[in-house]
GROMACS .gro file of C-alpha atoms in nm:
model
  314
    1UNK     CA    1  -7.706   8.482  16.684
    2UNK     CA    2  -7.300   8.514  16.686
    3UNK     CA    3  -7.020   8.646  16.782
    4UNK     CA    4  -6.659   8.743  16.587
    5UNK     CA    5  -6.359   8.863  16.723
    6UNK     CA    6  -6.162   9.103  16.491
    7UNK     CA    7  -5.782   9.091  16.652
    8UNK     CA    8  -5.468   9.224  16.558
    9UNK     CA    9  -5.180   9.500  16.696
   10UNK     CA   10  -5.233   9.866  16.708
   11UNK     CA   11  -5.239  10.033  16.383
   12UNK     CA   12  -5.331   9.719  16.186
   13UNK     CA   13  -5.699   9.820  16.038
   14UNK     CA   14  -5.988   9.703  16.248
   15UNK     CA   15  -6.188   9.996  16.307
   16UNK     CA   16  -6.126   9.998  15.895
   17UNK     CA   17  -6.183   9.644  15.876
   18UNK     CA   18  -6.518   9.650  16.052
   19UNK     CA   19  -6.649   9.967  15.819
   20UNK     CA   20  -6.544   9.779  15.505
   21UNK     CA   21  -6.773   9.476  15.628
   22UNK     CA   22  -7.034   9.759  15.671
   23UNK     CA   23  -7.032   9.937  15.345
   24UNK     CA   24  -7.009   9.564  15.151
   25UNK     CA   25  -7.317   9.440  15.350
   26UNK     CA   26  -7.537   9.788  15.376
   27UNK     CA   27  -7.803   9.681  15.198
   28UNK     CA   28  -7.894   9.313  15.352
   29UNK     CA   29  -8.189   9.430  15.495
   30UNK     CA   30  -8.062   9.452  15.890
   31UNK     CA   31  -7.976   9.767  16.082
   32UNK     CA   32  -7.602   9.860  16.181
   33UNK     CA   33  -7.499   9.945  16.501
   34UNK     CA   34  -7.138  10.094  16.568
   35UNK     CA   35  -7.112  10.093  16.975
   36UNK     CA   36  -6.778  10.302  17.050
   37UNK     CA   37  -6.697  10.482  17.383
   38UNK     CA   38  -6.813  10.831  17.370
   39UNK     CA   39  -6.459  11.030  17.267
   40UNK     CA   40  -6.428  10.812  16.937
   41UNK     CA   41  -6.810  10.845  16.824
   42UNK     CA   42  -6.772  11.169  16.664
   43UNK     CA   43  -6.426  11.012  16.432
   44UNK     CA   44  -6.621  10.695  16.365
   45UNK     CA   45  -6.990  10.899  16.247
   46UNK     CA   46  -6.731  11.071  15.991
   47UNK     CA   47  -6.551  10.717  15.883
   48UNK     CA   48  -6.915  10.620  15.865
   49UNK     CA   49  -7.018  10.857  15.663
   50UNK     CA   50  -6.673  10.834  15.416
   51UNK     CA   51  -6.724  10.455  15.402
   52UNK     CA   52  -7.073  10.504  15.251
   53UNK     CA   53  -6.954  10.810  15.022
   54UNK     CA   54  -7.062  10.654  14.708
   55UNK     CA   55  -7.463  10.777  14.566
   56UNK     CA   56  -7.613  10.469  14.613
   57UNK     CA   57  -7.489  10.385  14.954
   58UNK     CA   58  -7.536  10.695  15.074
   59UNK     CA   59  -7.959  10.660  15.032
   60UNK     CA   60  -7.864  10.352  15.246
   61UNK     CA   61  -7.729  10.568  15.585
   62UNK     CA   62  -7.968  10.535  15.758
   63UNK     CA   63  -7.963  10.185  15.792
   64UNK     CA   64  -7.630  10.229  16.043
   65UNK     CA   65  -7.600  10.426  16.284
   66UNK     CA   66  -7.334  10.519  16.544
   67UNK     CA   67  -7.422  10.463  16.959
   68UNK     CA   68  -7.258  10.496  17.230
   69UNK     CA   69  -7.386  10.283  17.547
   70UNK     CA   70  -7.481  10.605  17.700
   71UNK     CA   71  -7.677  10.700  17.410
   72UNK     CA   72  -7.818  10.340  17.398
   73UNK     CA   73  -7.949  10.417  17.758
   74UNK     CA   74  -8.116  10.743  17.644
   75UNK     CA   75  -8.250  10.580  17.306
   76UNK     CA   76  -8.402  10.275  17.491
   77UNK     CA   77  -8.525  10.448  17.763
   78UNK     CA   78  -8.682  10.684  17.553
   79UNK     CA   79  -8.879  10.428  17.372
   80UNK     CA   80  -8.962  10.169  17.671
   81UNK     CA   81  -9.047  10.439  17.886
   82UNK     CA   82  -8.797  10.533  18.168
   83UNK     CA   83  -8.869  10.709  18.508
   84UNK     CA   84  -8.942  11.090  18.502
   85UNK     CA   85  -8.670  11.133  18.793
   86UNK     CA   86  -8.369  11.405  18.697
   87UNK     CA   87  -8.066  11.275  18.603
   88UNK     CA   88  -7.823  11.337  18.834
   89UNK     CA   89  -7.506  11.520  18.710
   90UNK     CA   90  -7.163  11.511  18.871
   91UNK     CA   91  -7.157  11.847  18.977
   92UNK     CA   92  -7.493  11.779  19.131
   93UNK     CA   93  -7.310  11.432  19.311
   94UNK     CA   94  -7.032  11.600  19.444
   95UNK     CA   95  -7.244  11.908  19.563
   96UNK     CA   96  -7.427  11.608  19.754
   97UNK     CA   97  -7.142  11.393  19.850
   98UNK     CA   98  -7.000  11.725  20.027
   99UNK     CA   99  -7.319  11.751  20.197
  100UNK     CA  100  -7.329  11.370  20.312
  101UNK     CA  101  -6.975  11.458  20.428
  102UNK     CA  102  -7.015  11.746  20.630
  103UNK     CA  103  -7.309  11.591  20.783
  104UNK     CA  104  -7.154  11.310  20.855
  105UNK     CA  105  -6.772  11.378  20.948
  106UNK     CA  106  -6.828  11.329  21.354
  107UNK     CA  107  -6.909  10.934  21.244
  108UNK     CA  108  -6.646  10.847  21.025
  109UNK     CA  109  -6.318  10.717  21.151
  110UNK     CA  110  -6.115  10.747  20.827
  111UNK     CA  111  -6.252  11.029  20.550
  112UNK     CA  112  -6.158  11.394  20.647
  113UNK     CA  113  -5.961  11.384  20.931
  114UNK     CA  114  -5.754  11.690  20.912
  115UNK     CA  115  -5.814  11.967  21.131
  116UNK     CA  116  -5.585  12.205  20.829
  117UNK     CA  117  -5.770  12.368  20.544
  118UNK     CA  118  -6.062  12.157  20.615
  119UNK     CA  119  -6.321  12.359  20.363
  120UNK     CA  120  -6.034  12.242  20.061
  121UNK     CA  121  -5.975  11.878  20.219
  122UNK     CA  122  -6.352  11.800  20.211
  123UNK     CA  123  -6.414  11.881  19.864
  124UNK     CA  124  -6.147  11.705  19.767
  125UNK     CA  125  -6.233  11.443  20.023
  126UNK     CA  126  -6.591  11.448  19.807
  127UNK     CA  127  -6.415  11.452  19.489
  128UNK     CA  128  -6.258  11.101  19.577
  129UNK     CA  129  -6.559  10.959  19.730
  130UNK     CA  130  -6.778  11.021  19.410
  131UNK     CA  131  -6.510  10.886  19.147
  132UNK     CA  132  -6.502  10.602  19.386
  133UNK     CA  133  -6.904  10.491  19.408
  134UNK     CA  134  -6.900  10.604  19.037
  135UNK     CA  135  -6.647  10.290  19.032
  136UNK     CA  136  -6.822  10.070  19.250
  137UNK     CA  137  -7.164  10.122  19.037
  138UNK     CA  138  -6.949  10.052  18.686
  139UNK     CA  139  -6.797   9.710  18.816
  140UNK     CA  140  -7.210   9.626  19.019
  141UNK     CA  141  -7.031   9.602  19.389
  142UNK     CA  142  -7.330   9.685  19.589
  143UNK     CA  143  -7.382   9.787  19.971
  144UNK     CA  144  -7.461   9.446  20.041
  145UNK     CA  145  -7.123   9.358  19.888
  146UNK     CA  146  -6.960   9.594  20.089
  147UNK     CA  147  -7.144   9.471  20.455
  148UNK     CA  148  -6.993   9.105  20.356
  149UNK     CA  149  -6.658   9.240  20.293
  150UNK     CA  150  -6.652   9.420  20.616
  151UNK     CA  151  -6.771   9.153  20.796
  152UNK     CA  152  -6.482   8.915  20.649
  153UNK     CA  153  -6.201   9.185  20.716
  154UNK     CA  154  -6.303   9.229  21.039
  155UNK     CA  155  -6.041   9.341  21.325
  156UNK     CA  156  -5.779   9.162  21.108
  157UNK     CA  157  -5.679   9.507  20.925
  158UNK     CA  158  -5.825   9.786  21.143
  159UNK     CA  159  -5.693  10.031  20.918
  160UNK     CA  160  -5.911   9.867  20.595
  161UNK     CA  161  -6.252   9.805  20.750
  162UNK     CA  162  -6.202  10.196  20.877
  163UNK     CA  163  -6.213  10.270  20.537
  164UNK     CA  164  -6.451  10.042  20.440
  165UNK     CA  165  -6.727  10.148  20.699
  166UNK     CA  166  -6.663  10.522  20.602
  167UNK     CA  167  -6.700  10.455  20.220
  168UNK     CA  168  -7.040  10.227  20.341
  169UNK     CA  169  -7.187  10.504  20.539
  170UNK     CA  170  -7.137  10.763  20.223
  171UNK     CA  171  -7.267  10.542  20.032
  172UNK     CA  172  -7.544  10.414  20.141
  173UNK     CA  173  -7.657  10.804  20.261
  174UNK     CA  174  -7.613  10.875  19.884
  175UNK     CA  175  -7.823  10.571  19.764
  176UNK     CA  176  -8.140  10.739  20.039
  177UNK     CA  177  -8.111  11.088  19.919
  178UNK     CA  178  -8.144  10.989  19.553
  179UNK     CA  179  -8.360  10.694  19.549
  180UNK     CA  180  -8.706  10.866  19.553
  181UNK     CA  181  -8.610  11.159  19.372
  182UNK     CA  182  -8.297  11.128  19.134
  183UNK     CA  183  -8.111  10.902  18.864
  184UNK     CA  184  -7.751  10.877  18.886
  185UNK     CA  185  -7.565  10.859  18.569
  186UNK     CA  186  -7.387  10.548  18.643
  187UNK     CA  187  -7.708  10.392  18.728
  188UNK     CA  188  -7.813  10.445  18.363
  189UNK     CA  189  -7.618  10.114  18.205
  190UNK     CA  190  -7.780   9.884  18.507
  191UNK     CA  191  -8.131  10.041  18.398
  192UNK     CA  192  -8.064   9.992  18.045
  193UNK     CA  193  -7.969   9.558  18.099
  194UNK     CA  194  -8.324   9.546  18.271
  195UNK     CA  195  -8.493   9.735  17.978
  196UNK     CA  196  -8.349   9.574  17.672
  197UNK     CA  197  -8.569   9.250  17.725
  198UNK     CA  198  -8.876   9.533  17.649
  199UNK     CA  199  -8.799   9.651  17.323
  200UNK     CA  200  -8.717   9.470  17.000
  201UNK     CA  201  -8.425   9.785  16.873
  202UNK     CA  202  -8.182   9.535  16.864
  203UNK     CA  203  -8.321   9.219  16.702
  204UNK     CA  204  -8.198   9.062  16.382
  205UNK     CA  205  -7.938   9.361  16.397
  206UNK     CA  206  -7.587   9.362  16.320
  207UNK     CA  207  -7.339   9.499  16.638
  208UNK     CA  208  -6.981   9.587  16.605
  209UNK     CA  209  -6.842   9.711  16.936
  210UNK     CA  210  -6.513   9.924  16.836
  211UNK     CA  211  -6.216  10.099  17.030
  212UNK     CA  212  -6.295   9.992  17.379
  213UNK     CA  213  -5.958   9.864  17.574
  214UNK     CA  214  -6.164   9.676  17.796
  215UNK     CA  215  -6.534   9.669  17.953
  216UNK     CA  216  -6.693   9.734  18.312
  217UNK     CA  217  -6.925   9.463  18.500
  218UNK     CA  218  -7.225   9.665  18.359
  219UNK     CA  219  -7.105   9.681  18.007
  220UNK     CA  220  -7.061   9.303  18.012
  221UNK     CA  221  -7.366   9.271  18.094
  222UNK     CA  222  -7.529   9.432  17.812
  223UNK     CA  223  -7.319   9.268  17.528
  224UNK     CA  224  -7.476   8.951  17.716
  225UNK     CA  225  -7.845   9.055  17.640
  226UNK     CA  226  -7.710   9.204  17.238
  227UNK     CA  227  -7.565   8.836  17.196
  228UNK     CA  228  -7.863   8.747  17.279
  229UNK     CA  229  -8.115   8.971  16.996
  230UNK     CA  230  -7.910   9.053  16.766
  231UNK     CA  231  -7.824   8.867  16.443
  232UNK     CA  232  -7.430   8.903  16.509
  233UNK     CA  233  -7.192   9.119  16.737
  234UNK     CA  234  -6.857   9.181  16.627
  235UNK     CA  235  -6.601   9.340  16.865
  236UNK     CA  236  -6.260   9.436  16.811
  237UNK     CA  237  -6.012   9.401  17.073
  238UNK     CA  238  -5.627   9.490  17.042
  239UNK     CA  239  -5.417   9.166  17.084
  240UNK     CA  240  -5.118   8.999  16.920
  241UNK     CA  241  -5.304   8.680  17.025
  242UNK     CA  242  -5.609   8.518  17.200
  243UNK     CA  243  -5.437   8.307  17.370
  244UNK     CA  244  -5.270   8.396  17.734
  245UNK     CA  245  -4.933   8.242  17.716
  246UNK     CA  246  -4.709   8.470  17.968
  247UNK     CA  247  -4.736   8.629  18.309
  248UNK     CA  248  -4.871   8.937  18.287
  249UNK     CA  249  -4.586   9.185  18.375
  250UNK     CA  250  -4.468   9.022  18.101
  251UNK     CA  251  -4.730   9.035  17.829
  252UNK     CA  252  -4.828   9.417  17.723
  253UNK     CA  253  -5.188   9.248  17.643
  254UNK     CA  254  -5.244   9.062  17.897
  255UNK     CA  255  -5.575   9.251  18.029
  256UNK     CA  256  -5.725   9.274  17.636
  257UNK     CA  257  -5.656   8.849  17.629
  258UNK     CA  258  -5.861   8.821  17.950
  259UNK     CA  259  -6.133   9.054  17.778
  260UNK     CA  260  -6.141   8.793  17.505
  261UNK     CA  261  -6.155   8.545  17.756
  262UNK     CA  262  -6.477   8.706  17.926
  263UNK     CA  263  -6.633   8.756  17.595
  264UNK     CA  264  -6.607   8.441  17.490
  265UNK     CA  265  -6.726   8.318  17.869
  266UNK     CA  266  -7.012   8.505  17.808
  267UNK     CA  267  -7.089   8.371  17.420
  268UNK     CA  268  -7.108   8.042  17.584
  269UNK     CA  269  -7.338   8.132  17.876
  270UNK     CA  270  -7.534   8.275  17.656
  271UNK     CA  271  -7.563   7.972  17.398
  272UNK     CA  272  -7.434   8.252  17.084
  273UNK     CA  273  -7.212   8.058  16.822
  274UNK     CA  274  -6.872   8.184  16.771
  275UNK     CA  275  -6.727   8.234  16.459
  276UNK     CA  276  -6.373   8.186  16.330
  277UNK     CA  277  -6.184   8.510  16.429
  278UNK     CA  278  -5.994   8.735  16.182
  279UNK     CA  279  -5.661   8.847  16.293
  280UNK     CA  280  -5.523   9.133  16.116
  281UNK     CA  281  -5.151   9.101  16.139
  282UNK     CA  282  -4.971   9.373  15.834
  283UNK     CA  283  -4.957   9.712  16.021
  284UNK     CA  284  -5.106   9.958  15.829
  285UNK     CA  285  -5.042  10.298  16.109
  286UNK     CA  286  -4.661  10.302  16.097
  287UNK     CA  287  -4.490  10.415  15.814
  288UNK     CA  288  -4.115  10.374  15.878
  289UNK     CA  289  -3.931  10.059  16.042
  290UNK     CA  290  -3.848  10.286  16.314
  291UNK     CA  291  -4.214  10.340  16.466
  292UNK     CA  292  -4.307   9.985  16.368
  293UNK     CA  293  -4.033   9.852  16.591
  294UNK     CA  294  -4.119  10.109  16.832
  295UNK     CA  295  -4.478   9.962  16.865
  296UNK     CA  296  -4.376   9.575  16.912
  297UNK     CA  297  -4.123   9.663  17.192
  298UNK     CA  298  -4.239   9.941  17.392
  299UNK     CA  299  -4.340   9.795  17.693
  300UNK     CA  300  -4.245   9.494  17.528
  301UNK     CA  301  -4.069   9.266  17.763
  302UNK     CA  302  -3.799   9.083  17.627
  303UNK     CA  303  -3.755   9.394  17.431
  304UNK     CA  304  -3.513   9.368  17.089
  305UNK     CA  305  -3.274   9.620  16.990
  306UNK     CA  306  -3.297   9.821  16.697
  307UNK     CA  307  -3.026   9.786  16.514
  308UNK     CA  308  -3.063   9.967  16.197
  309UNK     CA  309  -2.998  10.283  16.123
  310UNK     CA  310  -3.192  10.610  16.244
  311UNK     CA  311  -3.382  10.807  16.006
  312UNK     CA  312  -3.732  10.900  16.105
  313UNK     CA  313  -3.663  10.973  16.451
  314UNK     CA  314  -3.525  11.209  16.650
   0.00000   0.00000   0.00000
């Protein structure tokens, strides 16, 4: 079991990077996994694909395969054997939260108090309130974590624990209307950490985790178990260093450092040996000076003038 970083600036080749260490090590005898969030797995099934053009390779496909963690969910489930409740879709969640709402509005203090166009303030009342459980599922804050917060607020901010016992009561009316009868989606990367100890997919495989800028609580908690089966996990992560060295309004990756930082926190929990990092530093993306010095100074803060002259921009 290990773990590699692949670092380096945008545009500098570590999606490429991470298919070239595919295509020269195809045929070791251990399956490929390419974990990407869900818009980039139809680009990387194609680089996939192009990195294994060659005859010989190509009889070798199926030993990698693209995933997303959704799809891992699915695939895993599938095979351990999952509950035969009905996944619940948004539309379905906000068709519910509305109901919870409505139900509901004479007890809460805070959500959908307006007496004006109150048919087109609740649903977008329920819009908020399901983006906002879908966010407390991702990052594993619980009801129970909510109670203890609203206990430790208390009559110190009114105006907080208003919100906080309104977002409790939706909540935990959501949890009782699905429990016995639906899955929410969000629910399906929690299910997945407990089911991964059941099935043997991932052992002695080789990971690489590409074009995330950063994971939830729940994601985190999966690469935890994969460092733990498979042979090695490699994940790229966009960073000019590994090291945090400034403040953060004044570091532009400040937030992918601390992901290395939680990666790493993790390798060590988990007792998986790290192995020397690769930082890819020549920028490959940007073909003129112009959008190269673009990229290291956007954002960038002390920022340097450009003081050539302008040709590829207008």
């Amino acid at each position: 079991m290990s773990l590699q970083i692949i670092y380096g600036r945008s545009g500098c080749g570590k999606t490429q990077y991470i298919f070239n260490e595919i295509s020269k090590n195809i045929d070791n005898g251990r399956k490929k996994y390419i974990i990407t969030p869900e818009q980039f797995s139809f680009s990387a099934e194609k680089e996939l694909l192009r990195s294994l053009e060659d005859e010989e390779q190509n009889s070798a496909v199926i030993n990698a395969e693209v995933l997303t963690f959704a799809r891992m969910a699915h695939r895993v489930s599938s095979e351990v054997g999952g509950s035969n409740k009905t996944v619940l879709s948004n539309c379905g969640k906000s068709m519910l939260i509305y109901s919870i709402l409505s139900n509901k509005k004479n007890n809460l203090k805070f959500l959908g108090k307006s007496d004006e166009n109150i048919d087109l303030t609740m649903s977008a009342i329920a819009d908020m309130v399901m983006t906002q459980i879908t966010e407390l599922k991702k990052h594993g804050v619980t009801l129970e974590n909510l109670k203890t917060l609203m206990e430790q607020v208390g009559e110190n901010d009114l105006y907080l624990e208003n919100k906080l016992q309104d977002i409790y009561t939706v909540y935990s009316k959501f949890q009782e209307k699905i429990v016995n009868n639906y899955v929410d989606e969000n629910d399906a990367l929690t299910i997945l950490e407990n089911q991964l100890d059941a099935t043997d997919m991932f052992k002695n495989t080789e990971i690489y985790i590409d074009e995330f800028v950063g994971f939830t609580k729940q994601e985190y908690a999966i690469i935890a178990k994969l460092l733990k089966q498979a042979s090695k996990v490699t994940i790229t992560v966009t960073s000019n260093s590994m090291e945090k060295t400034d403040e953060a309004s004044n570091d532009i990756f400040f937030s992918n450092k601390e992901t290395i930082e939680k990666i790493l926190r993790i390798a060590k929990e988990t007792k998986t040996a790290v192995e020397e990092p690769v930082f890819l530093e020549k920028i490959y993306r940007f073909k003129s000076k112009e959008l190269n010095h673009i990229e290291r100074n956007l954002y960038n803060f002390p920022y340097k003038k450009y003081d050539g002259s302008v040709e590829n921009l207008s």
